[in-house]
Every structure is written in structure tokens, then in C-alpha cells.
Amino acid sequence: MTEPMGTAEGEDDAAARLEEARRLFASECVFFAGVAELSRMPPSRGLEIAFAGRSNVGKSSLLNALTGHNKLARVSNSPGRTRQLNFFDLGGGRLTLVDMPGYGYAEASKAEINRWQGIIRMYLLGRVTLRRVMVLIDSRHGIKENDADMMTGLDKAAVGYQVVLTKCDKISAVALAEVTEKIAALLKKRPAAHPHIIATSAATGLNIPELRREIFQLIRE
């Protein structure tokens, strides 16, 4: 039976992009700035991808899985440990990864919460090199009120974002399909949301290569 024209070529191209993305994320990844005050925001080094999510959503674990550096981002059982914008250079200036403070702000004062929110808001509004925000959602819980607030803020600021489900190894395939479908329906109503949802697990590596490829594709555009 003759193979449909272009099928093998398309598969080869997809495999090549996966490999290119793997090589990028296997390259050196170096922390270069931690910003707790707007006056200390580093100059842009090129394309930036930011990672946002509720405290304890698994953001640090996901960043470590993406880069293959187990200690790149601090993993803690205590929510709210990331209390600044952390900037990481990947591949010698090819890409900057930004680890944003988890919203939820465990054990933080109201004044400190307001300060963090101000820093985050100004970063999202004023960073022209910010290409996309990956909004991490715990697959076990779906979109919560503060997730919706973050998305609304991104919609108003016209900052593109994409939902990445985390901890997908902790729920059944049926439950994962249900939460994905529900979130997809909600995203259709949000102007700045990318429609493609990526279900991941830092523990098992589920769709980590696909997330790398998604980010790598943004560099090529």
C-alpha cells in the first residue's frame, strides 16, 4: 500500500523539532537575576517564556524536568517559596526562562502580597520580549479563582498564555480527559489564551518533550 504523500516527511520534521528542542533544553541553563524590586529588573536578553501558577502547583519541578537540572529551581513542600522573579539564561542567550512567584503567597503579609503583585503586573505589562506565559494548573484541582484572576489579567494586558496541566500522573486518564475538556471550553472565551493544553508530569516525564518543542517553536516563529 502506498504511503500518503507527505506523511513520512511530516513525521520526520516533527521528530527533528523534538530533537532540536531536546538539545536546546539540554544546553547550559544559568540563573542570572532574581528580582524583588522593579528597579532591579535586568535588561532583556531576547525571547522570554514565563512560568506562572498557584503556590505548590509543581512549577519548580516542571522547570527542573524541562532543563534536566534537578536543582535549577528550588523544590519545596512549603508553598510560596519563590518570592521574586527568577531569570535563567538557556543556551547562551537563545532563550530566557522566568520563574514567577506562585500566587497564593503562603505565610505572606498583605503588604508583601501587594508588592509581589505590583512587580508581576509591571513585568507582564512592560516586558516587550515576553513571548508567552505558561500558566500551570494542577490537574487534580482544575482552574481555581486565583488562576482565573491571573488569566483575566493576562487577557486585559494582551499577553499570550498557554495552560500546562501538572501532576497528571496523580489522576486517572478519564479524570484528565474531563478536566482538559472543561478547561478547553473555558479558554475559548479568553482572547489571549492559546487553545492547545499540554498535560504534563515532572515525575514521569509525560509530555515534557512536547512542552520543550512547543517552547522551541516560539523561537522559530
PDB file of N, CA and C in Angstrom, residues 54 135-144 147 151 161-166 168 171 175-190 193-199:
ATOM      1  N   ARG A  54      -0.299  28.730  40.779  1.00  0.00           N
ATOM      2  CA  ARG A  54      -0.542  28.780  42.213  1.00  0.00           C
ATOM      3  C   ARG A  54       0.632  28.187  42.970  1.00  0.00           C
ATOM      4  N   VAL A 135       0.814  29.107  31.983  1.00  0.00           N
ATOM      5  CA  VAL A 135       0.022  29.124  33.213  1.00  0.00           C
ATOM      6  C   VAL A 135      -0.172  27.681  33.657  1.00  0.00           C
ATOM      7  N   LEU A 136       0.447  27.323  34.767  1.00  0.00           N
ATOM      8  CA  LEU A 136       0.410  25.948  35.258  1.00  0.00           C
ATOM      9  C   LEU A 136      -0.828  25.740  36.130  1.00  0.00           C
ATOM     10  N   ILE A 137      -1.548  24.669  35.829  1.00  0.00           N
ATOM     11  CA  ILE A 137      -2.762  24.320  36.565  1.00  0.00           C
ATOM     12  C   ILE A 137      -2.622  22.899  37.096  1.00  0.00           C
ATOM     13  N   ASP A 138      -2.856  22.712  38.374  1.00  0.00           N
ATOM     14  CA  ASP A 138      -2.824  21.376  38.967  1.00  0.00           C
ATOM     15  C   ASP A 138      -3.995  20.569  38.400  1.00  0.00           C
ATOM     16  N   SER A 139      -3.683  19.487  37.708  1.00  0.00           N
ATOM     17  CA  SER A 139      -4.722  18.702  37.030  1.00  0.00           C
ATOM     18  C   SER A 139      -5.743  18.128  38.001  1.00  0.00           C
ATOM     19  N   ARG A 140      -5.369  17.970  39.259  1.00  0.00           N
ATOM     20  CA  ARG A 140      -6.289  17.392  40.235  1.00  0.00           C
ATOM     21  C   ARG A 140      -7.367  18.379  40.665  1.00  0.00           C
ATOM     22  N   HIS A 141      -7.093  19.670  40.482  1.00  0.00           N
ATOM     23  CA  HIS A 141      -7.995  20.689  41.015  1.00  0.00           C
ATOM     24  C   HIS A 141      -8.627  21.571  39.939  1.00  0.00           C
ATOM     25  N   GLY A 142      -8.039  21.600  38.742  1.00  0.00           N
ATOM     26  CA  GLY A 142      -8.578  22.448  37.695  1.00  0.00           C
ATOM     27  C   GLY A 142      -8.348  23.924  37.980  1.00  0.00           C
ATOM     28  N   ILE A 143      -9.073  24.769  37.266  1.00  0.00           N
ATOM     29  CA  ILE A 143      -8.902  26.214  37.408  1.00  0.00           C
ATOM     30  C   ILE A 143      -9.588  26.708  38.671  1.00  0.00           C
ATOM     31  N   LYS A 144      -8.799  27.350  39.532  1.00  0.00           N
ATOM     32  CA  LYS A 144      -9.322  27.954  40.757  1.00  0.00           C
ATOM     33  C   LYS A 144      -9.481  29.460  40.540  1.00  0.00           C
ATOM     34  N   ASP A 147      -6.367  31.337  39.651  1.00  0.00           N
ATOM     35  CA  ASP A 147      -5.948  31.037  38.280  1.00  0.00           C
ATOM     36  C   ASP A 147      -6.738  31.903  37.299  1.00  0.00           C
ATOM     37  N   MET A 151      -5.459  34.756  34.569  1.00  0.00           N
ATOM     38  CA  MET A 151      -5.811  34.735  33.149  1.00  0.00           C
ATOM     39  C   MET A 151      -6.518  36.026  32.732  1.00  0.00           C
ATOM     40  N   TYR A 161      -0.914  33.496  26.585  1.00  0.00           N
ATOM     41  CA  TYR A 161      -0.602  32.477  27.588  1.00  0.00           C
ATOM     42  C   TYR A 161      -1.136  31.125  27.151  1.00  0.00           C
ATOM     43  N   GLN A 162      -0.591  30.095  27.765  1.00  0.00           N
ATOM     44  CA  GLN A 162      -0.964  28.717  27.436  1.00  0.00           C
ATOM     45  C   GLN A 162      -1.069  27.922  28.724  1.00  0.00           C
ATOM     46  N   VAL A 163      -2.088  27.089  28.841  1.00  0.00           N
ATOM     47  CA  VAL A 163      -2.285  26.279  30.038  1.00  0.00           C
ATOM     48  C   VAL A 163      -1.460  24.997  29.940  1.00  0.00           C
ATOM     49  N   VAL A 164      -0.729  24.732  31.014  1.00  0.00           N
ATOM     50  CA  VAL A 164       0.026  23.493  31.154  1.00  0.00           C
ATOM     51  C   VAL A 164      -0.488  22.790  32.407  1.00  0.00           C
ATOM     52  N   LEU A 165      -1.053  21.619  32.245  1.00  0.00           N
ATOM     53  CA  LEU A 165      -1.525  20.852  33.396  1.00  0.00           C
ATOM     54  C   LEU A 165      -0.353  20.124  34.038  1.00  0.00           C
ATOM     55  N   THR A 166      -0.289  20.145  35.354  1.00  0.00           N
ATOM     56  CA  THR A 166       0.790  19.488  36.090  1.00  0.00           C
ATOM     57  C   THR A 166       0.259  18.315  36.915  1.00  0.00           C
ATOM     58  N   CYS A 168      -0.068  15.204  36.325  1.00  0.00           N
ATOM     59  CA  CYS A 168      -1.059  14.382  35.636  1.00  0.00           C
ATOM     60  C   CYS A 168      -0.893  12.891  35.920  1.00  0.00           C
ATOM     61  N   ILE A 171      -3.707  11.506  38.596  1.00  0.00           N
ATOM     62  CA  ILE A 171      -5.130  11.316  38.340  1.00  0.00           C
ATOM     63  C   ILE A 171      -5.311  10.295  37.223  1.00  0.00           C
ATOM     64  N   ALA A 175     -10.258  11.129  34.315  1.00  0.00           N
ATOM     65  CA  ALA A 175     -10.329  12.405  35.021  1.00  0.00           C
ATOM     66  C   ALA A 175      -9.523  13.474  34.287  1.00  0.00           C
ATOM     67  N   LEU A 176      -8.373  13.071  33.729  1.00  0.00           N
ATOM     68  CA  LEU A 176      -7.539  14.014  32.988  1.00  0.00           C
ATOM     69  C   LEU A 176      -8.267  14.506  31.735  1.00  0.00           C
ATOM     70  N   ALA A 177      -8.920  13.594  31.040  1.00  0.00           N
ATOM     71  CA  ALA A 177      -9.678  13.971  29.844  1.00  0.00           C
ATOM     72  C   ALA A 177     -10.801  14.938  30.205  1.00  0.00           C
ATOM     73  N   GLU A 178     -11.450  14.700  31.332  1.00  0.00           N
ATOM     74  CA  GLU A 178     -12.561  15.549  31.751  1.00  0.00           C
ATOM     75  C   GLU A 178     -12.090  16.963  32.094  1.00  0.00           C
ATOM     76  N   VAL A 179     -11.005  17.067  32.861  1.00  0.00           N
ATOM     77  CA  VAL A 179     -10.525  18.390  33.255  1.00  0.00           C
ATOM     78  C   VAL A 179      -9.977  19.139  32.048  1.00  0.00           C
ATOM     79  N   THR A 180      -9.349  18.414  31.128  1.00  0.00           N
ATOM     80  CA  THR A 180      -8.838  19.051  29.911  1.00  0.00           C
ATOM     81  C   THR A 180      -9.964  19.615  29.069  1.00  0.00           C
ATOM     82  N   GLU A 181     -11.026  18.842  28.918  1.00  0.00           N
ATOM     83  CA  GLU A 181     -12.182  19.285  28.132  1.00  0.00           C
ATOM     84  C   GLU A 181     -12.847  20.509  28.763  1.00  0.00           C
ATOM     85  N   LYS A 182     -12.962  20.488  30.075  1.00  0.00           N
ATOM     86  CA  LYS A 182     -13.592  21.597  30.780  1.00  0.00           C
ATOM     87  C   LYS A 182     -12.777  22.876  30.629  1.00  0.00           C
ATOM     88  N   ILE A 183     -11.455  22.765  30.786  1.00  0.00           N
ATOM     89  CA  ILE A 183     -10.595  23.938  30.663  1.00  0.00           C
ATOM     90  C   ILE A 183     -10.589  24.450  29.227  1.00  0.00           C
ATOM     91  N   ALA A 184     -10.576  23.539  28.254  1.00  0.00           N
ATOM     92  CA  ALA A 184     -10.588  23.936  26.843  1.00  0.00           C
ATOM     93  C   ALA A 184     -11.816  24.776  26.530  1.00  0.00           C
ATOM     94  N   ALA A 185     -12.958  24.400  27.099  1.00  0.00           N
ATOM     95  CA  ALA A 185     -14.195  25.156  26.872  1.00  0.00           C
ATOM     96  C   ALA A 185     -14.083  26.561  27.462  1.00  0.00           C
ATOM     97  N   LEU A 186     -13.473  26.673  28.629  1.00  0.00           N
ATOM     98  CA  LEU A 186     -13.295  27.980  29.270  1.00  0.00           C
ATOM     99  C   LEU A 186     -12.341  28.865  28.484  1.00  0.00           C
ATOM    100  N   LEU A 187     -11.279  28.265  27.929  1.00  0.00           N
ATOM    101  CA  LEU A 187     -10.271  29.042  27.214  1.00  0.00           C
ATOM    102  C   LEU A 187     -10.816  29.660  25.929  1.00  0.00           C
ATOM    103  N   LYS A 188     -11.844  29.056  25.359  1.00  0.00           N
ATOM    104  CA  LYS A 188     -12.435  29.588  24.134  1.00  0.00           C
ATOM    105  C   LYS A 188     -12.999  30.993  24.347  1.00  0.00           C
ATOM    106  N   LYS A 189     -13.304  31.319  25.597  1.00  0.00           N
ATOM    107  CA  LYS A 189     -13.895  32.616  25.911  1.00  0.00           C
ATOM    108  C   LYS A 189     -12.837  33.660  26.279  1.00  0.00           C
ATOM    109  N   ARG A 190     -11.560  33.240  26.262  1.00  0.00           N
ATOM    110  CA  ARG A 190     -10.484  34.134  26.703  1.00  0.00           C
ATOM    111  C   ARG A 190      -9.619  34.543  25.510  1.00  0.00           C
ATOM    112  N   ALA A 193      -5.701  33.507  25.331  1.00  0.00           N
ATOM    113  CA  ALA A 193      -5.349  32.116  25.625  1.00  0.00           C
ATOM    114  C   ALA A 193      -5.021  31.338  24.359  1.00  0.00           C
ATOM    115  N   HIS A 194      -3.948  30.568  24.413  1.00  0.00           N
ATOM    116  CA  HIS A 194      -3.636  29.624  23.342  1.00  0.00           C
ATOM    117  C   HIS A 194      -4.535  28.411  23.546  1.00  0.00           C
ATOM    118  N   PRO A 195      -5.111  27.859  22.485  1.00  0.00           N
ATOM    119  CA  PRO A 195      -6.086  26.776  22.658  1.00  0.00           C
ATOM    120  C   PRO A 195      -5.484  25.426  23.031  1.00  0.00           C
ATOM    121  N   HIS A 196      -4.202  25.223  22.760  1.00  0.00           N
ATOM    122  CA  HIS A 196      -3.585  23.914  22.984  1.00  0.00           C
ATOM    123  C   HIS A 196      -3.174  23.747  24.446  1.00  0.00           C
ATOM    124  N   ILE A 197      -3.761  22.785  25.124  1.00  0.00           N
ATOM    125  CA  ILE A 197      -3.427  22.472  26.525  1.00  0.00           C
ATOM    126  C   ILE A 197      -2.450  21.305  26.537  1.00  0.00           C
ATOM    127  N   ILE A 198      -1.395  21.432  27.346  1.00  0.00           N
ATOM    128  CA  ILE A 198      -0.394  20.370  27.435  1.00  0.00           C
ATOM    129  C   ILE A 198      -0.466  19.738  28.819  1.00  0.00           C
ATOM    130  N   ALA A 199      -0.731  18.437  28.870  1.00  0.00           N
ATOM    131  CA  ALA A 199      -0.808  17.695  30.132  1.00  0.00           C
ATOM    132  C   ALA A 199       0.553  17.098  30.439  1.00  0.00           C
TER     133      ALA A 199
END
